Every structure is written in structure tokens, then in C-alpha cells.
Amino acid sequence: EAQVTQNPRYLITVTGKKLTVTCSQNMNHEYMSWYRQDPGLGLRQIYYSMNVEVTDKGDVPEGYKVSRKEKRNFPLILESPSPNQTSLYFCASSFVSGSYVYTQYFGPGTRLTVL
Amino acid sequence: RKEVEQDPGPFNVPEGATVAFNCTYSNSASQSFFWYRQDCRKEPKLLMSVYSSGNEDGRFTAQLNRASQYISLLIRDSKLSDSATYLCVVNIPNTIKAAGNKLTFGGGTRVLVKP
């Protein structure tokens, strides 16, 4: 089954404790992206990756890191989480051709609470 | 001005009625356009891609107006199950780098279909 998986689905942590949210897709997509969704602010792009070893900042990259060492995986790293990073996070992937991004498939989301 | 704007609603729609709403975008270089549906706290799912000629999928019709820089979604014969938030997504080319894509989401339009 074609899918995007995220882990963990729910996480409660404390300020400053490094964490990683994993994202994996089995569709051989070149493009992967992370979003956060907050009430009243909608979905905002954190980072995206056009392909292996090619990543770029989205609209709200501060406090986050990513890596793309393999095509299927795109982990999101919070080196020192803070309460303002409490949010619902989505990973997504898609095929891309030149600058045209095709349909994005989303993971189920990770609900993160930073105390 | 936001790059992608939507009326947040909610649009309260009687079952069986027709509802339509727009999404405006500010960057005339925007390329691909999509409508996604999101149920409460779930991942967004593709509803339709939006093509220059407009497209229809059952009770749903999407239109693109490049001159006025907006896309629209029309839902005919509304069902209770159409209650959701509808997200407009615009692919804005990254003009700074040779390759890159910025996918920007609108804030979403909430539709409530009532018996």
C-alpha cells in the first residue's frame, strides 16, 4: 500500500530535550516536505527536499533541522524544543518534474506537545 | 498580503444545496493548483488538481482564473459528508534558486452541511 508514515504519532516532551520525528514514504517520490498546522494559522511549510541531499527552508524553518540521506526518509529534528513548537506536524511527499509538484500525499500527522 | 488567501467561513450549507468559494493567490508565476480536503485533526487529502481549462469530478468543479488570480471550488448537491475544511494549495516557483518549489496553503474554508 502506497503511504507516508510518521512516528511517533503523539509525543509529549520537555523544553530542551532533543527529538526526532521520522517520516518515510514507499512511493519513490523525489519531493518531501514538513508542515506544521496551528489554529488560525493554517498549514505552514517548515522545510522541503527536492531529492536526496537537496533541502531548503520553507516559511517557518527556525528551530528545526532536516536531512535527506535516503530518498524514502525525511526526518525532522528539533535540537532544543520550545513550547512554541507545540503543534500538529505533517510530512508529505510527491513526484516532481522540473518546478511542477504533483499530488502530495500526507502522513497521518504527529501531535507534539512541548512543556 | 498573504500569498494564498481563503475565506475561513464557516459556510453553512443546507443538504442538497450548492456552495462555491474562492481562493486568491498573489504570485502571478504560480503554477500548479490543488484543492485538498481536511477533516478535523486528520491529514489533508487531495480532492482535485486544478487545470487551466477547469475540471469536474462528480459533484465537484474546480476553475482557474489566471487573469484575476483565483481558483474556485463548487460543490453541487451537498452531502452531510462534505462537511470539512477545504484547503487551497498553490505551487510557487522558487525564483531564487534554479530548482525548488514552495507549496503554500491557504488557511482553509470550513464548510458545514446541515440536514
PDB file of C-alpha atoms in Angstrom:
ATOM      1  CA  GLU A   1       0.000   0.000   0.000  1.00  0.00           C
ATOM      2  CA  ALA A   2       1.333   3.407  -1.017  1.00  0.00           C
ATOM      3  CA  GLN A   3       1.723   5.505   2.079  1.00  0.00           C
ATOM      4  CA  VAL A   4       3.585   8.076   4.107  1.00  0.00           C
ATOM      5  CA  THR A   5       4.293   7.059   7.668  1.00  0.00           C
ATOM      6  CA  GLN A   6       5.250   9.243  10.596  1.00  0.00           C
ATOM      7  CA  ASN A   7       6.479   8.332  14.037  1.00  0.00           C
ATOM      8  CA  PRO A   8       5.660   8.974  16.723  1.00  0.00           C
ATOM      9  CA  ARG A   9       2.023   9.927  16.278  1.00  0.00           C
ATOM     10  CA  TYR A  10       1.862  11.606  19.662  1.00  0.00           C
ATOM     11  CA  LEU A  11       4.683  12.991  21.756  1.00  0.00           C
ATOM     12  CA  ILE A  12       4.837  14.970  24.959  1.00  0.00           C
ATOM     13  CA  THR A  13       8.276  16.239  25.855  1.00  0.00           C
ATOM     14  CA  VAL A  14      10.000  18.943  27.858  1.00  0.00           C
ATOM     15  CA  THR A  15      11.803  22.073  26.775  1.00  0.00           C
ATOM     16  CA  GLY A  16      15.315  21.467  25.508  1.00  0.00           C
ATOM     17  CA  LYS A  17      15.150  17.714  25.065  1.00  0.00           C
ATOM     18  CA  LYS A  18      16.204  16.880  21.523  1.00  0.00           C
ATOM     19  CA  LEU A  19      13.741  14.878  19.497  1.00  0.00           C
ATOM     20  CA  THR A  20      13.345  13.465  16.020  1.00  0.00           C
ATOM     21  CA  VAL A  21      10.126  12.815  14.151  1.00  0.00           C
ATOM     22  CA  THR A  22      10.599  10.285  11.399  1.00  0.00           C
ATOM     23  CA  CYS A  23       8.902  10.320   8.021  1.00  0.00           C
ATOM     24  CA  SER A  24       9.077   7.577   5.436  1.00  0.00           C
ATOM     25  CA  GLN A  25       7.390   7.079   2.069  1.00  0.00           C
ATOM     26  CA  ASN A  26       7.265   3.995  -0.137  1.00  0.00           C
ATOM     27  CA  MET A  27       6.286   5.662  -3.417  1.00  0.00           C
ATOM     28  CA  ASN A  28       9.792   6.590  -4.638  1.00  0.00           C
ATOM     29  CA  HIS A  29       8.846  10.272  -4.519  1.00  0.00           C
ATOM     30  CA  GLU A  30      11.549  12.852  -5.067  1.00  0.00           C
ATOM     31  CA  TYR A  31       9.847  15.639  -3.154  1.00  0.00           C
ATOM     32  CA  MET A  32       9.243  15.548   0.584  1.00  0.00           C
ATOM     33  CA  SER A  33       8.127  18.276   2.903  1.00  0.00           C
ATOM     34  CA  TRP A  34       7.308  19.061   6.511  1.00  0.00           C
ATOM     35  CA  TYR A  35       4.442  21.270   7.646  1.00  0.00           C
ATOM     36  CA  ARG A  36       3.108  22.439  10.930  1.00  0.00           C
ATOM     37  CA  GLN A  37      -0.520  23.276  11.493  1.00  0.00           C
ATOM     38  CA  ASP A  38      -1.690  25.657  14.181  1.00  0.00           C
ATOM     39  CA  PRO A  39      -5.173  27.012  14.884  1.00  0.00           C
ATOM     40  CA  GLY A  40      -5.798  30.190  12.948  1.00  0.00           C
ATOM     41  CA  LEU A  41      -2.511  29.915  11.053  1.00  0.00           C
ATOM     42  CA  GLY A  42      -3.225  27.006   8.749  1.00  0.00           C
ATOM     43  CA  LEU A  43      -0.549  24.746   7.317  1.00  0.00           C
ATOM     44  CA  ARG A  44       2.899  26.281   7.081  1.00  0.00           C
ATOM     45  CA  GLN A  45       5.862  24.705   5.365  1.00  0.00           C
ATOM     46  CA  ILE A  46       8.920  24.131   7.543  1.00  0.00           C
ATOM     47  CA  TYR A  47      11.404  22.534   5.155  1.00  0.00           C
ATOM     48  CA  TYR A  48      11.234  20.731   1.881  1.00  0.00           C
ATOM     49  CA  SER A  49      13.507  18.490  -0.119  1.00  0.00           C
ATOM     50  CA  MET A  50      13.649  18.171  -3.868  1.00  0.00           C
ATOM     51  CA  ASN A  51      15.718  14.993  -3.731  1.00  0.00           C
ATOM     52  CA  VAL A  52      18.443  13.224  -1.784  1.00  0.00           C
ATOM     53  CA  GLU A  53      20.829  15.726  -0.199  1.00  0.00           C
ATOM     54  CA  VAL A  54      18.780  18.667  -1.536  1.00  0.00           C
ATOM     55  CA  THR A  55      16.844  20.525   1.140  1.00  0.00           C
ATOM     56  CA  ASP A  56      15.593  24.063   1.510  1.00  0.00           C
ATOM     57  CA  LYS A  57      13.808  26.255   4.002  1.00  0.00           C
ATOM     58  CA  GLY A  58      10.106  26.791   3.890  1.00  0.00           C
ATOM     59  CA  ASP A  59       8.232  29.567   5.641  1.00  0.00           C
ATOM     60  CA  VAL A  60       8.973  28.676   9.258  1.00  0.00           C
ATOM     61  CA  PRO A  61      12.328  26.842   9.485  1.00  0.00           C
ATOM     62  CA  GLU A  62      13.585  28.368  12.741  1.00  0.00           C
ATOM     63  CA  GLY A  63      14.238  25.784  15.423  1.00  0.00           C
ATOM     64  CA  TYR A  64      14.104  22.828  13.034  1.00  0.00           C
ATOM     65  CA  LYS A  65      16.596  20.755  11.086  1.00  0.00           C
ATOM     66  CA  VAL A  66      16.109  18.142   8.412  1.00  0.00           C
ATOM     67  CA  SER A  67      18.211  15.707   6.474  1.00  0.00           C
ATOM     68  CA  ARG A  68      17.641  13.700   3.316  1.00  0.00           C
ATOM     69  CA  LYS A  69      20.225  10.960   3.140  1.00  0.00           C
ATOM     70  CA  GLU A  70      17.891   8.452   1.552  1.00  0.00           C
ATOM     71  CA  LYS A  71      15.090   9.025  -0.885  1.00  0.00           C
ATOM     72  CA  ARG A  72      12.442   7.417   1.288  1.00  0.00           C
ATOM     73  CA  ASN A  73      13.226   9.137   4.611  1.00  0.00           C
ATOM     74  CA  PHE A  74      12.991  12.751   5.683  1.00  0.00           C
ATOM     75  CA  PRO A  75      13.350  13.138   9.461  1.00  0.00           C
ATOM     76  CA  LEU A  76      12.503  16.366  11.268  1.00  0.00           C
ATOM     77  CA  ILE A  77      14.841  17.236  14.107  1.00  0.00           C
ATOM     78  CA  LEU A  78      14.146  19.607  16.964  1.00  0.00           C
ATOM     79  CA  GLU A  79      17.512  20.175  18.638  1.00  0.00           C
ATOM     80  CA  SER A  80      16.126  22.144  21.568  1.00  0.00           C
ATOM     81  CA  PRO A  81      12.327  22.119  21.514  1.00  0.00           C
ATOM     82  CA  SER A  82      10.435  25.033  22.992  1.00  0.00           C
ATOM     83  CA  PRO A  83       6.751  25.391  23.927  1.00  0.00           C
ATOM     84  CA  ASN A  84       6.066  27.450  20.788  1.00  0.00           C
ATOM     85  CA  GLN A  85       6.828  24.328  18.758  1.00  0.00           C
ATOM     86  CA  THR A  86       3.791  22.620  20.208  1.00  0.00           C
ATOM     87  CA  SER A  87       1.814  21.844  17.084  1.00  0.00           C
ATOM     88  CA  LEU A  88       0.426  19.245  14.707  1.00  0.00           C
ATOM     89  CA  TYR A  89       3.101  18.204  12.206  1.00  0.00           C
ATOM     90  CA  PHE A  90       2.554  16.657   8.815  1.00  0.00           C
ATOM     91  CA  CYS A  91       5.038  15.092   6.446  1.00  0.00           C
ATOM     92  CA  ALA A  92       4.181  14.910   2.750  1.00  0.00           C
ATOM     93  CA  SER A  93       5.711  13.550  -0.434  1.00  0.00           C
ATOM     94  CA  SER A  94       5.124  13.798  -4.154  1.00  0.00           C
ATOM     95  CA  PHE A  95       6.601  13.335  -7.578  1.00  0.00           C
ATOM     96  CA  VAL A  96       8.096  16.423  -9.126  1.00  0.00           C
ATOM     97  CA  SER A  97       9.004  17.340 -12.667  1.00  0.00           C
ATOM     98  CA  GLY A  98      11.091  20.458 -13.047  1.00  0.00           C
ATOM     99  CA  SER A  99       9.261  23.033 -10.968  1.00  0.00           C
ATOM    100  CA  TYR A 100       5.916  21.249 -11.151  1.00  0.00           C
ATOM    101  CA  VAL A 101       4.905  19.444  -7.985  1.00  0.00           C
ATOM    102  CA  TYR A 102       2.331  16.754  -8.413  1.00  0.00           C
ATOM    103  CA  THR A 103      -0.194  15.496  -5.892  1.00  0.00           C
ATOM    104  CA  GLN A 104       1.105  15.494  -2.363  1.00  0.00           C
ATOM    105  CA  TYR A 105       0.437  12.540  -0.111  1.00  0.00           C
ATOM    106  CA  PHE A 106       0.370  13.307   3.574  1.00  0.00           C
ATOM    107  CA  GLY A 107       1.325  11.271   6.563  1.00  0.00           C
ATOM    108  CA  PRO A 108      -1.182  10.883   9.427  1.00  0.00           C
ATOM    109  CA  GLY A 109       0.351  13.649  11.499  1.00  0.00           C
ATOM    110  CA  THR A 110       2.352  13.915  14.708  1.00  0.00           C
ATOM    111  CA  ARG A 111       0.879  15.809  17.601  1.00  0.00           C
ATOM    112  CA  LEU A 112       3.741  17.311  19.596  1.00  0.00           C
ATOM    113  CA  THR A 113       3.423  18.987  22.972  1.00  0.00           C
ATOM    114  CA  VAL A 114       6.456  20.721  24.482  1.00  0.00           C
ATOM    115  CA  LEU A 115       6.090  21.526  28.170  1.00  0.00           C
TER     116      LEU A 115
ATOM    117  CA  ARG B   1      -0.964  40.467   1.854  1.00  0.00           C
ATOM    118  CA  LYS B   2      -0.914  36.691   2.253  1.00  0.00           C
ATOM    119  CA  GLU B   3       0.309  34.703  -0.735  1.00  0.00           C
ATOM    120  CA  VAL B   4      -2.756  32.473  -0.703  1.00  0.00           C
ATOM    121  CA  GLU B   5      -5.996  33.638   0.872  1.00  0.00           C
ATOM    122  CA  GLN B   6      -9.274  31.933   1.575  1.00  0.00           C
ATOM    123  CA  ASP B   7     -12.481  32.931   3.286  1.00  0.00           C
ATOM    124  CA  PRO B   8     -12.337  30.923   6.512  1.00  0.00           C
ATOM    125  CA  GLY B   9     -16.118  30.508   6.673  1.00  0.00           C
ATOM    126  CA  PRO B  10     -17.858  28.586   8.004  1.00  0.00           C
ATOM    127  CA  PHE B  11     -20.195  28.198   5.081  1.00  0.00           C
ATOM    128  CA  ASN B  12     -23.386  26.725   6.487  1.00  0.00           C
ATOM    129  CA  VAL B  13     -24.999  24.813   3.648  1.00  0.00           C
ATOM    130  CA  PRO B  14     -28.352  23.013   3.606  1.00  0.00           C
ATOM    131  CA  GLU B  15     -28.096  19.431   2.453  1.00  0.00           C
ATOM    132  CA  GLY B  16     -28.646  19.261  -1.303  1.00  0.00           C
ATOM    133  CA  ALA B  17     -27.658  22.876  -1.935  1.00  0.00           C
ATOM    134  CA  THR B  18     -24.756  24.207  -3.979  1.00  0.00           C
ATOM    135  CA  VAL B  19     -21.848  26.025  -2.395  1.00  0.00           C
ATOM    136  CA  ALA B  20     -18.912  27.760  -4.026  1.00  0.00           C
ATOM    137  CA  PHE B  21     -15.884  29.537  -2.674  1.00  0.00           C
ATOM    138  CA  ASN B  22     -12.682  31.032  -3.987  1.00  0.00           C
ATOM    139  CA  CYS B  23      -9.027  31.145  -3.216  1.00  0.00           C
ATOM    140  CA  THR B  24      -6.880  34.066  -4.328  1.00  0.00           C
ATOM    141  CA  TYR B  25      -3.131  33.971  -4.877  1.00  0.00           C
ATOM    142  CA  SER B  26      -0.737  36.860  -5.181  1.00  0.00           C
ATOM    143  CA  ASN B  27       2.120  35.471  -7.278  1.00  0.00           C
ATOM    144  CA  SER B  28       1.340  35.513 -10.974  1.00  0.00           C
ATOM    145  CA  ALA B  29       4.127  32.976 -11.584  1.00  0.00           C
ATOM    146  CA  SER B  30       2.236  30.350  -9.624  1.00  0.00           C
ATOM    147  CA  GLN B  31       1.961  27.106 -11.480  1.00  0.00           C
ATOM    148  CA  SER B  32       0.120  24.091 -10.171  1.00  0.00           C
ATOM    149  CA  PHE B  33      -3.011  24.474  -8.087  1.00  0.00           C
ATOM    150  CA  PHE B  34      -4.846  21.995  -5.927  1.00  0.00           C
ATOM    151  CA  TRP B  35      -7.830  21.634  -3.672  1.00  0.00           C
ATOM    152  CA  TYR B  36      -7.388  19.438  -0.611  1.00  0.00           C
ATOM    153  CA  ARG B  37      -9.950  18.327   1.905  1.00  0.00           C
ATOM    154  CA  GLN B  38      -9.119  18.092   5.584  1.00  0.00           C
ATOM    155  CA  ASP B  39     -11.288  16.544   8.249  1.00  0.00           C
ATOM    156  CA  CYS B  40     -10.772  17.594  11.829  1.00  0.00           C
ATOM    157  CA  ARG B  41      -7.223  16.778  13.010  1.00  0.00           C
ATOM    158  CA  LYS B  42      -6.668  14.415  10.092  1.00  0.00           C
ATOM    159  CA  GLU B  43      -4.201  14.687   7.258  1.00  0.00           C
ATOM    160  CA  PRO B  44      -5.170  16.695   4.173  1.00  0.00           C
ATOM    161  CA  LYS B  45      -6.231  14.583   1.217  1.00  0.00           C
ATOM    162  CA  LEU B  46      -6.251  15.609  -2.407  1.00  0.00           C
ATOM    163  CA  LEU B  47      -9.674  16.499  -3.693  1.00  0.00           C
ATOM    164  CA  MET B  48      -8.748  17.778  -7.141  1.00  0.00           C
ATOM    165  CA  SER B  49      -5.954  19.272  -9.141  1.00  0.00           C
ATOM    166  CA  VAL B  50      -6.986  22.466 -10.913  1.00  0.00           C
ATOM    167  CA  TYR B  51      -6.230  22.808 -14.594  1.00  0.00           C
ATOM    168  CA  SER B  52      -6.364  25.870 -16.800  1.00  0.00           C
ATOM    169  CA  SER B  53      -9.413  24.581 -18.593  1.00  0.00           C
ATOM    170  CA  GLY B  54     -11.234  23.806 -15.386  1.00  0.00           C
ATOM    171  CA  ASN B  55     -12.166  20.330 -14.326  1.00  0.00           C
ATOM    172  CA  GLU B  56     -15.035  18.435 -12.859  1.00  0.00           C
ATOM    173  CA  ASP B  57     -15.176  15.341 -10.705  1.00  0.00           C
ATOM    174  CA  GLY B  58     -18.668  14.228  -9.893  1.00  0.00           C
ATOM    175  CA  ARG B  59     -20.318  16.913  -7.795  1.00  0.00           C
ATOM    176  CA  PHE B  60     -17.126  18.967  -7.573  1.00  0.00           C
ATOM    177  CA  THR B  61     -15.998  21.554 -10.111  1.00  0.00           C
ATOM    178  CA  ALA B  62     -12.741  23.491  -9.957  1.00  0.00           C
ATOM    179  CA  GLN B  63     -11.916  26.537 -12.024  1.00  0.00           C
ATOM    180  CA  LEU B  64      -8.754  28.574 -12.509  1.00  0.00           C
ATOM    181  CA  ASN B  65      -8.840  32.240 -13.421  1.00  0.00           C
ATOM    182  CA  ARG B  66      -5.277  33.333 -14.134  1.00  0.00           C
ATOM    183  CA  ALA B  67      -6.221  36.882 -15.115  1.00  0.00           C
ATOM    184  CA  SER B  68      -7.800  37.548 -11.736  1.00  0.00           C
ATOM    185  CA  GLN B  69      -5.510  35.133  -9.898  1.00  0.00           C
ATOM    186  CA  TYR B  70      -8.001  32.947  -8.171  1.00  0.00           C
ATOM    187  CA  ILE B  71      -9.215  29.374  -8.170  1.00  0.00           C
ATOM    188  CA  SER B  72     -12.683  28.278  -7.207  1.00  0.00           C
ATOM    189  CA  LEU B  73     -14.381  25.155  -5.950  1.00  0.00           C
ATOM    190  CA  LEU B  74     -18.063  24.434  -6.417  1.00  0.00           C
ATOM    191  CA  ILE B  75     -19.873  21.608  -4.678  1.00  0.00           C
ATOM    192  CA  ARG B  76     -23.272  20.605  -6.035  1.00  0.00           C
ATOM    193  CA  ASP B  77     -25.933  18.604  -4.224  1.00  0.00           C
ATOM    194  CA  SER B  78     -24.072  18.904  -0.920  1.00  0.00           C
ATOM    195  CA  LYS B  79     -23.947  15.846   1.303  1.00  0.00           C
ATOM    196  CA  LEU B  80     -23.516  15.753   5.056  1.00  0.00           C
ATOM    197  CA  SER B  81     -20.202  14.004   4.415  1.00  0.00           C
ATOM    198  CA  ASP B  82     -18.936  17.062   2.530  1.00  0.00           C
ATOM    199  CA  SER B  83     -18.558  18.859   5.856  1.00  0.00           C
ATOM    200  CA  ALA B  84     -14.844  19.551   6.124  1.00  0.00           C
ATOM    201  CA  THR B  85     -12.223  22.221   5.666  1.00  0.00           C
ATOM    202  CA  TYR B  86     -11.168  22.782   2.065  1.00  0.00           C
ATOM    203  CA  LEU B  87      -7.582  23.857   1.552  1.00  0.00           C
ATOM    204  CA  CYS B  88      -6.306  25.660  -1.478  1.00  0.00           C
ATOM    205  CA  VAL B  89      -2.691  24.869  -2.387  1.00  0.00           C
ATOM    206  CA  VAL B  90      -0.536  26.840  -4.797  1.00  0.00           C
ATOM    207  CA  ASN B  91       2.869  25.847  -6.149  1.00  0.00           C
ATOM    208  CA  ILE B  92       5.000  28.964  -6.286  1.00  0.00           C
ATOM    209  CA  PRO B  93       8.327  28.509  -8.098  1.00  0.00           C
ATOM    210  CA  ASN B  94      11.403  29.363  -6.107  1.00  0.00           C
ATOM    211  CA  THR B  95      12.856  32.224  -8.123  1.00  0.00           C
ATOM    212  CA  ILE B  96      15.980  32.418  -6.017  1.00  0.00           C
ATOM    213  CA  LYS B  97      17.316  29.037  -6.862  1.00  0.00           C
ATOM    214  CA  ALA B  98      17.373  27.172 -10.116  1.00  0.00           C
ATOM    215  CA  ALA B  99      15.143  24.492  -8.790  1.00  0.00           C
ATOM    216  CA  GLY B 100      12.823  24.432  -5.900  1.00  0.00           C
ATOM    217  CA  ASN B 101       9.211  24.561  -5.033  1.00  0.00           C
ATOM    218  CA  LYS B 102       7.307  26.345  -2.410  1.00  0.00           C
ATOM    219  CA  LEU B 103       3.894  24.902  -1.782  1.00  0.00           C
ATOM    220  CA  THR B 104       1.742  27.406   0.007  1.00  0.00           C
ATOM    221  CA  PHE B 105      -1.518  26.536   1.667  1.00  0.00           C
ATOM    222  CA  GLY B 106      -4.416  28.831   2.159  1.00  0.00           C
ATOM    223  CA  GLY B 107      -5.903  28.965   5.636  1.00  0.00           C
ATOM    224  CA  GLY B 108      -8.807  26.794   4.572  1.00  0.00           C
ATOM    225  CA  THR B 109     -12.540  27.290   4.113  1.00  0.00           C
ATOM    226  CA  ARG B 110     -14.757  25.452   6.530  1.00  0.00           C
ATOM    227  CA  VAL B 111     -17.957  24.005   5.114  1.00  0.00           C
ATOM    228  CA  LEU B 112     -20.749  22.678   7.315  1.00  0.00           C
ATOM    229  CA  VAL B 113     -23.538  20.820   5.574  1.00  0.00           C
ATOM    230  CA  LYS B 114     -26.669  20.575   7.659  1.00  0.00           C
ATOM    231  CA  PRO B 115     -29.794  18.439   7.265  1.00  0.00           C
TER     232      PRO B 115
END
